[in-house]
mmCIF file of C-alpha atoms and ligand atoms in Angstrom:
data_model
loop_
_atom_site.group_PDB
_atom_site.id
_atom_site.type_symbol
_atom_site.label_atom_id
_atom_site.label_comp_id
_atom_site.label_asym_id
_atom_site.label_seq_id
_atom_site.Cartn_x
_atom_site.Cartn_y
_atom_site.Cartn_z
ATOM 1 C CA MET C 150 0.000 0.000 0.000
ATOM 2 C CA LYS C 151 1.307 3.472 -0.929
ATOM 3 C CA LYS C 152 2.089 5.898 1.923
ATOM 4 C CA ARG C 153 -0.657 8.303 0.806
ATOM 5 C CA ASP C 154 -3.258 5.509 0.686
ATOM 6 C CA LYS C 155 -2.251 4.351 4.141
ATOM 7 C CA GLU C 156 -2.562 7.876 5.522
ATOM 8 C CA SER C 157 -5.982 8.276 3.946
ATOM 9 C CA LEU C 158 -7.157 4.931 5.370
ATOM 10 C CA GLU C 159 -5.801 5.905 8.774
ATOM 11 C CA GLU C 160 -7.667 9.216 8.634
ATOM 12 C CA PHE C 161 -10.872 7.407 7.632
ATOM 13 C CA ILE C 162 -10.543 4.898 10.495
ATOM 14 C CA LYS C 163 -9.779 7.676 12.968
ATOM 15 C CA GLY C 164 -12.751 9.765 11.910
ATOM 16 C CA ILE C 165 -15.537 7.275 11.516
ATOM 17 C CA PRO C 166 -17.872 7.017 14.528
ATOM 18 C CA LYS C 167 -17.783 3.511 15.966
ATOM 19 C CA ALA C 168 -18.747 1.332 18.930
ATOM 20 C CA GLU C 169 -16.511 -0.934 20.981
ATOM 21 C CA LEU C 170 -18.141 -4.136 22.220
ATOM 22 C CA HIS C 171 -15.284 -6.209 23.626
ATOM 23 C CA LEU C 172 -13.149 -4.308 26.087
ATOM 24 C CA HIS C 173 -11.983 -5.502 29.507
ATOM 25 C CA ILE C 174 -11.670 -2.399 31.654
ATOM 26 C CA GLU C 175 -8.859 -4.033 33.674
ATOM 27 C CA GLY C 176 -7.078 -4.511 30.343
ATOM 28 C CA THR C 177 -6.926 -0.752 29.796
ATOM 29 C CA LEU C 178 -4.727 -0.122 32.835
ATOM 30 C CA GLU C 179 -1.557 1.369 31.342
ATOM 31 C CA PRO C 180 1.727 0.763 33.217
ATOM 32 C CA GLU C 181 2.114 4.474 34.099
ATOM 33 C CA LEU C 182 -1.263 4.563 35.866
ATOM 34 C CA MET C 183 -0.631 1.127 37.417
ATOM 35 C CA PHE C 184 2.556 2.463 39.065
ATOM 36 C CA LYS C 185 0.804 5.662 40.171
ATOM 37 C CA ILE C 186 -2.081 3.755 41.799
ATOM 38 C CA ALA C 187 0.285 1.167 43.355
ATOM 39 C CA CYS C 188 2.308 4.005 44.880
ATOM 40 C CA ARG C 189 -0.680 5.829 46.412
ATOM 41 C CA ASN C 190 -1.993 2.512 47.794
ATOM 42 C CA GLY C 191 1.428 1.688 49.289
ATOM 43 C CA LEU C 192 1.863 -1.431 47.154
ATOM 44 C CA ASP C 193 5.045 -2.783 45.576
ATOM 45 C CA LEU C 194 4.989 -4.118 42.016
ATOM 46 C CA LYS C 195 7.164 -7.020 40.892
ATOM 47 C CA TYR C 196 8.743 -4.747 38.291
ATOM 48 C CA SER C 197 11.014 -1.809 39.051
ATOM 49 C CA SER C 198 9.905 0.461 36.189
ATOM 50 C CA VAL C 199 7.266 1.080 33.545
ATOM 51 C CA GLU C 200 9.783 -0.061 30.892
ATOM 52 C CA GLU C 201 10.528 -3.312 32.718
ATOM 53 C CA LEU C 202 6.805 -4.021 33.090
ATOM 54 C CA ARG C 203 6.118 -3.308 29.400
ATOM 55 C CA GLY C 204 9.044 -5.577 28.559
ATOM 56 C CA ALA C 205 7.198 -8.454 30.240
ATOM 57 C CA TYR C 206 4.259 -8.121 27.830
ATOM 58 C CA ASP C 207 5.417 -10.963 25.621
ATOM 59 C CA PHE C 208 2.944 -13.828 25.637
ATOM 60 C CA ASN C 209 2.817 -17.302 24.097
ATOM 61 C CA ASN C 210 -0.823 -17.949 24.943
ATOM 62 C CA LEU C 211 -3.871 -16.694 26.852
ATOM 63 C CA GLN C 212 -2.741 -18.086 30.241
ATOM 64 C CA GLU C 213 0.631 -16.289 30.150
ATOM 65 C CA PHE C 214 -1.249 -13.042 29.539
ATOM 66 C CA LEU C 215 -3.846 -13.713 32.248
ATOM 67 C CA ASP C 216 -1.120 -14.289 34.879
ATOM 68 C CA ILE C 217 0.268 -10.770 34.310
ATOM 69 C CA TYR C 218 -3.153 -9.185 33.810
ATOM 70 C CA TYR C 219 -4.486 -10.425 37.179
ATOM 71 C CA GLN C 220 -1.260 -9.266 38.865
ATOM 72 C CA GLY C 221 -1.685 -5.793 37.331
ATOM 73 C CA ALA C 222 -5.292 -5.541 38.477
ATOM 74 C CA GLY C 223 -4.048 -6.154 42.041
ATOM 75 C CA VAL C 224 -3.213 -2.449 42.469
ATOM 76 C CA LEU C 225 -6.917 -1.478 42.239
ATOM 77 C CA ILE C 226 -8.401 -1.084 45.702
ATOM 78 C CA LYS C 227 -10.450 2.092 46.115
ATOM 79 C CA GLU C 228 -13.458 3.363 44.193
ATOM 80 C CA GLN C 229 -11.274 6.205 42.879
ATOM 81 C CA ASP C 230 -8.803 3.685 41.401
ATOM 82 C CA PHE C 231 -11.607 2.159 39.306
ATOM 83 C CA TYR C 232 -12.787 5.639 38.352
ATOM 84 C CA ASP C 233 -9.320 6.778 37.232
ATOM 85 C CA MET C 234 -8.709 3.636 35.158
ATOM 86 C CA THR C 235 -12.100 3.898 33.455
ATOM 87 C CA TRP C 236 -11.798 7.632 32.850
ATOM 88 C CA ALA C 237 -8.378 7.179 31.195
ATOM 89 C CA TYR C 238 -9.942 4.656 28.796
ATOM 90 C CA LEU C 239 -12.900 6.934 28.057
ATOM 91 C CA GLU C 240 -10.633 9.876 27.202
ATOM 92 C CA LYS C 241 -8.799 7.591 24.789
ATOM 93 C CA ALA C 242 -12.096 6.293 23.399
ATOM 94 C CA HIS C 243 -13.301 9.853 22.802
ATOM 95 C CA SER C 244 -10.064 10.707 20.963
ATOM 96 C CA GLN C 245 -10.728 7.702 18.677
ATOM 97 C CA ASN C 246 -14.330 8.653 17.880
ATOM 98 C CA ILE C 247 -15.808 5.781 19.854
ATOM 99 C CA ILE C 248 -19.337 7.018 20.544
ATOM 100 C CA HIS C 249 -20.644 3.917 22.322
ATOM 101 C CA THR C 250 -18.777 1.379 24.451
ATOM 102 C CA GLU C 251 -19.743 -1.847 26.221
ATOM 103 C CA ILE C 252 -17.334 -2.579 29.009
ATOM 104 C CA PHE C 253 -16.494 -5.902 30.664
ATOM 105 C CA PHE C 254 -15.463 -5.932 34.291
ATOM 106 C CA ASP C 255 -14.271 -8.889 36.376
ATOM 107 C CA PRO C 256 -15.558 -8.395 39.949
ATOM 108 C CA GLN C 257 -14.087 -11.678 41.226
ATOM 109 C CA THR C 258 -10.568 -10.436 40.456
ATOM 110 C CA HIS C 259 -11.192 -7.750 43.071
ATOM 111 C CA THR C 260 -13.647 -9.217 45.585
ATOM 112 C CA ASP C 261 -11.306 -12.219 46.078
ATOM 113 C CA ARG C 262 -8.728 -9.700 47.384
ATOM 114 C CA GLY C 263 -11.195 -8.160 49.824
ATOM 115 C CA VAL C 264 -12.222 -5.217 47.629
ATOM 116 C CA GLU C 265 -15.921 -4.309 47.953
ATOM 117 C CA PHE C 266 -18.104 -5.115 44.924
ATOM 118 C CA GLY C 267 -19.619 -1.636 45.389
ATOM 119 C CA SER C 268 -16.233 0.117 45.097
ATOM 120 C CA VAL C 269 -15.605 -1.591 41.754
ATOM 121 C CA ILE C 270 -18.945 -0.875 40.138
ATOM 122 C CA LYS C 271 -19.448 2.597 41.593
ATOM 123 C CA GLY C 272 -16.026 3.791 40.385
ATOM 124 C CA ILE C 273 -16.543 2.426 36.877
ATOM 125 C CA SER C 274 -20.137 3.687 36.622
ATOM 126 C CA ARG C 275 -19.292 7.197 37.805
ATOM 127 C CA ALA C 276 -16.696 7.498 35.030
ATOM 128 C CA LEU C 277 -19.209 6.172 32.458
ATOM 129 C CA ASN C 278 -21.726 8.760 33.649
ATOM 130 C CA ASP C 279 -19.191 11.574 33.356
ATOM 131 C CA ALA C 280 -18.270 10.427 29.832
ATOM 132 C CA ARG C 281 -21.950 10.443 28.875
ATOM 133 C CA ASN C 282 -22.276 14.047 30.123
ATOM 134 C CA ILE C 283 -18.947 15.410 28.903
ATOM 135 C CA PHE C 284 -18.239 13.461 25.684
ATOM 136 C CA GLY C 285 -21.706 12.157 24.762
ATOM 137 C CA ILE C 286 -20.394 8.567 24.856
ATOM 138 C CA SER C 287 -23.173 6.066 25.601
ATOM 139 C CA SER C 288 -22.237 2.842 27.331
ATOM 140 C CA CYS C 289 -23.265 -0.274 29.141
ATOM 141 C CA LEU C 290 -21.619 -2.655 31.556
ATOM 142 C CA ILE C 291 -21.121 -6.402 31.165
ATOM 143 C CA MET C 292 -20.188 -8.311 34.313
ATOM 144 C CA CYS C 293 -17.902 -11.230 33.496
ATOM 145 C CA ILE C 294 -17.753 -14.483 35.425
ATOM 146 C CA LEU C 295 -14.223 -15.921 35.731
ATOM 147 C CA ARG C 296 -14.488 -19.406 34.233
ATOM 148 C CA HIS C 297 -11.334 -20.758 35.972
ATOM 149 C CA LEU C 298 -13.227 -20.409 39.276
ATOM 150 C CA ASP C 299 -16.152 -22.631 40.276
ATOM 151 C CA GLU C 300 -19.914 -22.433 39.937
ATOM 152 C CA ASP C 301 -20.471 -21.486 43.596
ATOM 153 C CA ALA C 302 -18.141 -18.504 43.260
ATOM 154 C CA ALA C 303 -19.973 -17.454 40.098
ATOM 155 C CA LEU C 304 -23.378 -17.727 41.819
ATOM 156 C CA LYS C 305 -22.121 -15.726 44.794
ATOM 157 C CA THR C 306 -20.947 -12.975 42.424
ATOM 158 C CA LEU C 307 -24.235 -12.991 40.530
ATOM 159 C CA ASN C 308 -26.112 -12.622 43.845
ATOM 160 C CA GLU C 309 -23.841 -9.753 44.893
ATOM 161 C CA SER C 310 -24.494 -7.982 41.617
ATOM 162 C CA LEU C 311 -28.272 -7.899 42.090
ATOM 163 C CA GLU C 312 -28.089 -4.811 44.307
ATOM 164 C CA PHE C 313 -26.554 -3.023 41.298
ATOM 165 C CA LYS C 314 -28.739 -4.643 38.662
ATOM 166 C CA HIS C 315 -29.796 -1.269 37.256
ATOM 167 C CA LEU C 316 -26.149 -0.620 36.267
ATOM 168 C CA ILE C 317 -25.502 -3.954 34.495
ATOM 169 C CA THR C 318 -26.853 -4.948 31.081
ATOM 170 C CA ALA C 319 -25.359 -8.373 30.497
ATOM 171 C CA ILE C 320 -23.415 -11.228 32.071
ATOM 172 C CA GLY C 321 -20.316 -12.532 30.282
ATOM 173 C CA LEU C 322 -17.797 -15.367 30.678
ATOM 174 C CA ASP C 323 -14.028 -14.864 30.417
ATOM 175 C CA SER C 324 -10.595 -16.049 31.637
ATOM 176 C CA ALA C 325 -8.873 -19.383 30.831
ATOM 177 C CA GLU C 326 -10.997 -21.051 28.172
ATOM 178 C CA VAL C 327 -9.569 -24.501 27.445
ATOM 179 C CA GLY C 328 -10.849 -27.012 30.022
ATOM 180 C CA ASN C 329 -13.533 -24.578 31.239
ATOM 181 C CA PRO C 330 -16.435 -25.067 28.802
ATOM 182 C CA PRO C 331 -19.556 -22.878 28.931
ATOM 183 C CA SER C 332 -21.573 -25.905 30.146
ATOM 184 C CA ARG C 333 -19.909 -25.517 33.593
ATOM 185 C CA PHE C 334 -21.884 -22.281 34.026
ATOM 186 C CA GLN C 335 -25.256 -23.180 32.564
ATOM 187 C CA ARG C 336 -27.091 -22.865 35.908
ATOM 188 C CA VAL C 337 -25.456 -19.499 36.622
ATOM 189 C CA PHE C 338 -26.489 -18.166 33.223
ATOM 190 C CA ASP C 339 -30.023 -19.590 33.625
ATOM 191 C CA LYS C 340 -30.339 -17.546 36.799
ATOM 192 C CA ALA C 341 -28.845 -14.466 35.131
ATOM 193 C CA ILE C 342 -31.436 -14.721 32.340
ATOM 194 C CA GLN C 343 -34.222 -15.142 34.915
ATOM 195 C CA GLU C 344 -32.998 -11.934 36.538
ATOM 196 C CA GLY C 345 -33.349 -10.144 33.212
ATOM 197 C CA PHE C 346 -29.717 -9.937 32.081
ATOM 198 C CA LEU C 347 -28.589 -10.482 28.502
ATOM 199 C CA THR C 348 -25.736 -12.974 28.111
ATOM 200 C CA VAL C 349 -22.478 -13.147 26.144
ATOM 201 C CA ALA C 350 -19.448 -15.440 26.413
ATOM 202 C CA HIS C 351 -15.855 -15.714 25.259
ATOM 203 C CA ALA C 352 -15.813 -18.827 23.094
ATOM 204 C CA GLY C 353 -13.619 -20.196 20.327
ATOM 205 C CA GLU C 354 -10.671 -17.962 21.198
ATOM 206 C CA GLU C 355 -8.367 -20.859 22.124
ATOM 207 C CA GLY C 356 -11.183 -23.359 22.709
ATOM 208 C CA PRO C 357 -12.912 -25.501 20.067
ATOM 209 C CA SER C 358 -16.045 -24.806 18.037
ATOM 210 C CA GLU C 359 -18.015 -27.052 20.479
ATOM 211 C CA TYR C 360 -17.614 -24.296 23.091
ATOM 212 C CA VAL C 361 -19.296 -21.838 20.706
ATOM 213 C CA TRP C 362 -22.214 -24.286 20.309
ATOM 214 C CA GLU C 363 -22.475 -24.519 24.109
ATOM 215 C CA ALA C 364 -22.410 -20.724 24.454
ATOM 216 C CA LEU C 365 -25.299 -20.508 21.982
ATOM 217 C CA ASN C 366 -27.383 -23.456 23.131
ATOM 218 C CA LEU C 367 -26.739 -23.539 26.886
ATOM 219 C CA LEU C 368 -25.859 -19.950 27.813
ATOM 220 C CA LYS C 369 -28.248 -18.438 25.217
ATOM 221 C CA VAL C 370 -25.736 -15.756 24.284
ATOM 222 C CA SER C 371 -26.674 -12.700 22.219
ATOM 223 C CA ARG C 372 -23.056 -12.368 21.018
ATOM 224 C CA VAL C 373 -19.967 -14.546 20.894
ATOM 225 C CA ASP C 374 -16.725 -12.930 22.072
ATOM 226 C CA HIS C 375 -13.867 -13.841 19.681
ATOM 227 C CA GLY C 376 -15.402 -16.932 18.025
ATOM 228 C CA ASN C 377 -12.340 -17.563 15.823
ATOM 229 C CA HIS C 378 -12.702 -21.341 15.936
ATOM 230 C CA SER C 379 -16.296 -21.151 14.687
ATOM 231 C CA LEU C 380 -14.797 -21.371 11.213
ATOM 232 C CA ASP C 381 -13.785 -24.988 11.897
ATOM 233 C CA ASP C 382 -17.446 -26.061 11.758
ATOM 234 C CA ASP C 383 -19.534 -25.289 8.654
ATOM 235 C CA LYS C 384 -22.831 -26.012 10.434
ATOM 236 C CA LEU C 385 -21.918 -23.585 13.177
ATOM 237 C CA VAL C 386 -21.062 -20.876 10.635
ATOM 238 C CA ILE C 387 -24.513 -21.338 9.068
ATOM 239 C CA GLU C 388 -26.147 -21.153 12.509
ATOM 240 C CA LEU C 389 -24.275 -17.957 13.462
ATOM 241 C CA ALA C 390 -24.876 -16.308 10.088
ATOM 242 C CA SER C 391 -28.564 -17.213 9.817
ATOM 243 C CA ARG C 392 -29.267 -15.988 13.354
ATOM 244 C CA SER C 393 -27.091 -12.862 12.872
ATOM 245 C CA ILE C 394 -25.176 -13.615 16.055
ATOM 246 C CA PRO C 395 -22.386 -11.038 16.232
ATOM 247 C CA LEU C 396 -18.756 -12.053 16.784
ATOM 248 C CA THR C 397 -16.643 -9.530 18.695
ATOM 249 C CA VAL C 398 -13.274 -10.088 17.074
ATOM 250 C CA CYS C 399 -10.008 -8.709 18.508
ATOM 251 C CA PRO C 400 -7.192 -8.704 15.918
ATOM 252 C CA LEU C 401 -4.219 -7.397 17.946
ATOM 253 C CA SER C 402 -5.182 -9.615 20.884
ATOM 254 C CA ASN C 403 -5.228 -12.640 18.578
ATOM 255 C CA LEU C 404 -1.754 -11.753 17.337
ATOM 256 C CA LYS C 405 -0.285 -11.037 20.795
ATOM 257 C CA LEU C 406 -1.732 -14.256 22.288
ATOM 258 C CA LYS C 407 -0.696 -16.303 19.249
ATOM 259 C CA VAL C 408 -4.241 -17.273 18.296
ATOM 260 C CA VAL C 409 -2.959 -16.262 14.843
ATOM 261 C CA SER C 410 0.726 -16.324 13.938
ATOM 262 C CA ASP C 411 0.556 -13.512 11.385
ATOM 263 C CA MET C 412 -2.071 -10.778 10.899
ATOM 264 C CA LYS C 413 -2.207 -11.810 7.243
ATOM 265 C CA ASP C 414 -3.704 -15.142 8.433
ATOM 266 C CA HIS C 415 -6.384 -13.442 10.537
ATOM 267 C CA PRO C 416 -9.823 -14.993 9.848
ATOM 268 C CA LEU C 417 -11.752 -11.680 9.849
ATOM 269 C CA LYS C 418 -12.066 -11.447 6.072
ATOM 270 C CA ARG C 419 -13.103 -15.104 5.773
ATOM 271 C CA MET C 420 -15.697 -14.507 8.472
ATOM 272 C CA ILE C 421 -17.134 -11.573 6.505
ATOM 273 C CA GLU C 422 -17.146 -13.603 3.287
ATOM 274 C CA LYS C 423 -19.117 -16.342 5.027
ATOM 275 C CA GLY C 424 -21.810 -13.848 5.984
ATOM 276 C CA LEU C 425 -20.936 -13.544 9.680
ATOM 277 C CA LEU C 426 -21.767 -10.372 11.600
ATOM 278 C CA VAL C 427 -18.248 -9.334 12.580
ATOM 279 C CA THR C 428 -17.105 -6.419 14.739
ATOM 280 C CA VAL C 429 -13.567 -5.176 15.518
ATOM 281 C CA ASN C 430 -12.514 -4.588 19.134
ATOM 282 C CA SER C 431 -9.431 -4.072 21.289
ATOM 283 C CA ASP C 432 -9.906 -6.596 24.177
ATOM 284 C CA ASP C 433 -7.052 -5.482 26.502
ATOM 285 C CA PRO C 434 -5.455 -2.529 24.712
ATOM 286 C CA ALA C 435 -2.883 -1.633 27.396
ATOM 287 C CA TYR C 436 -1.364 -5.110 26.967
ATOM 288 C CA PHE C 437 -1.769 -5.754 23.247
ATOM 289 C CA GLY C 438 -0.202 -2.665 21.687
ATOM 290 C CA GLY C 439 -3.219 -0.765 20.439
ATOM 291 C CA TYR C 440 -6.665 0.680 21.088
ATOM 292 C CA LEU C 441 -9.602 0.347 18.720
ATOM 293 C CA ASN C 442 -8.291 2.408 15.784
ATOM 294 C CA GLU C 443 -4.979 0.545 15.852
ATOM 295 C CA ASN C 444 -6.931 -2.725 15.632
ATOM 296 C CA TYR C 445 -8.889 -1.495 12.618
ATOM 297 C CA LEU C 446 -5.708 -0.275 10.937
ATOM 298 C CA ALA C 447 -3.673 -3.443 11.606
ATOM 299 C CA VAL C 448 -6.342 -5.744 10.208
ATOM 300 C CA ALA C 449 -7.203 -3.417 7.305
ATOM 301 C CA MET C 450 -3.535 -3.239 6.210
ATOM 302 C CA ALA C 451 -2.924 -6.974 6.568
ATOM 303 C CA LEU C 452 -6.116 -8.059 4.814
ATOM 304 C CA ASP C 453 -6.312 -5.218 2.314
ATOM 305 C CA LEU C 454 -9.686 -3.944 3.525
ATOM 306 C CA SER C 455 -11.341 -1.037 1.727
ATOM 307 C CA LYS C 456 -12.990 2.039 3.233
ATOM 308 C CA GLU C 457 -16.312 0.435 2.441
ATOM 309 C CA ASP C 458 -15.252 -2.643 4.465
ATOM 310 C CA ILE C 459 -14.311 -0.368 7.390
ATOM 311 C CA PHE C 460 -17.643 1.440 7.102
ATOM 312 C CA LYS C 461 -19.478 -1.904 7.226
ATOM 313 C CA LEU C 462 -17.498 -2.987 10.280
ATOM 314 C CA ALA C 463 -18.422 0.272 12.033
ATOM 315 C CA GLN C 464 -22.071 -0.247 11.032
ATOM 316 C CA ASN C 465 -21.855 -3.810 12.390
ATOM 317 C CA SER C 466 -20.688 -2.428 15.730
ATOM 318 C CA PHE C 467 -23.920 -0.417 16.018
ATOM 319 C CA ILE C 468 -26.151 -3.231 14.734
ATOM 320 C CA SER C 469 -24.586 -5.566 17.330
ATOM 321 C CA CYS C 470 -24.624 -3.292 20.364
ATOM 322 C CA PHE C 471 -27.047 -3.372 23.307
ATOM 323 C CA ALA C 472 -28.088 0.298 23.104
ATOM 324 C CA GLU C 473 -31.745 1.288 22.746
ATOM 325 C CA ASP C 474 -33.106 1.200 19.200
ATOM 326 C CA ASN C 475 -33.296 4.975 18.763
ATOM 327 C CA ARG C 476 -29.677 5.406 19.907
ATOM 328 C CA LYS C 477 -28.653 2.597 17.518
ATOM 329 C CA ARG C 478 -30.381 4.371 14.644
ATOM 330 C CA GLU C 479 -28.792 7.683 15.572
ATOM 331 C CA MET C 480 -25.287 6.171 15.660
ATOM 332 C CA THR C 481 -25.762 4.243 12.411
ATOM 333 C CA GLU C 482 -26.827 7.489 10.761
ATOM 334 C CA MET C 483 -23.758 9.307 12.124
ATOM 335 C CA ALA C 484 -21.463 6.706 10.538
ATOM 336 C CA ALA C 485 -23.405 6.861 7.250
ATOM 337 C CA GLN C 486 -23.096 10.666 7.169
ATOM 338 C CA PHE C 487 -19.367 10.429 7.786
ATOM 339 C CA TYR C 488 -18.964 7.850 5.014
ATOM 340 C CA LYS C 489 -20.937 9.999 2.581
ATOM 341 C CA ARG C 490 -18.866 13.083 3.371
ATOM 342 C CA PHE C 491 -15.551 11.228 3.212
ATOM 343 C CA ALA C 492 -16.341 9.415 -0.014
HETATM 344 N N1 ADE K 70 -9.787 -11.601 30.145
HETATM 345 C C1 ADE K 70 -9.210 -10.511 29.651
HETATM 346 N N2 ADE K 70 -8.903 -10.695 28.354
HETATM 347 C C2 ADE K 70 -9.316 -11.946 28.019
HETATM 348 C C3 ADE K 70 -9.299 -12.711 26.836
HETATM 349 N N3 ADE K 70 -8.776 -12.255 25.703
HETATM 350 N N4 ADE K 70 -9.793 -13.960 26.893
HETATM 351 C C4 ADE K 70 -10.304 -14.431 28.018
HETATM 352 N N5 ADE K 70 -10.350 -13.753 29.158
HETATM 353 C C5 ADE K 70 -9.855 -12.515 29.170
HETATM 354 ZN ZN1 ZN K 71 -11.816 -10.620 25.906
#
């Protein structure tokens, strides 16, 4: 690609209004803020500097990443810590023309260390409220269950969340996938649905296509997070495409965690060609070397995507989001206007 074409594509990606649907708030904690929060909470980190910590961000698989990610989240103790982390992400999101964001949080990572559930959710929600008022960013919260822990722990967390039900839109499932199939959490998700929550789940990131079937059939998910291995099963692809189940795909995450060995092998284009409803997302941007626009650019360059492809991906993000219908229409129209003006 010529330098001028790349610059024009970059400008298009930067400018187009878009939604982010797969973002772990703990995965936005940049090393600088991690050190600052650790210091004010009187905690020592295993690393002596920001550079040394960044140097450790070299992963061979999901588990190697999770070990460092849970360690990093250990600095978060007070409501203000959760506010500051979330606000830093929202400022970045605003600078990237993200106009709607759906944020995962992992309460068990914090409550297991004695942090109050209320401190976590109040800090995050206050920042989301401020971003709504100051930047006009709409948002919702998705509470993730850690699948490496057991069903009782998940049920306890779901019960704790009920006091804050008005702040939570959906229940998700994340953490170490292989060996922890969605079926382990069917009863938890049944209860979540009874309580009125939507459901989503990470599936087919490292795990097999069977886990995506379980997420659909047992957890009744509205979206599949990642879903890369869905392509191994033609029947599953037909099921996902015919039901318009969105996949929240995370290109730089897939590269950093070696789900793909080269961005040129990323399945996103094949997914689109098979009629799947695909969205682009950043997953854990502080760890994977890029926020949302960097994900769009990396995958667009590697797979030779056009501006029309980017426009469709942005439209998909609005079609797939959990916002109210009138907000969805408004956002879709904003992207269409931008595309018209740019073209
Ligand atoms: N938690 C944070 N990022 C994750 C990912 N990519 N997969 C599973 N769990 C996660
Ligand atoms: Zn994720």
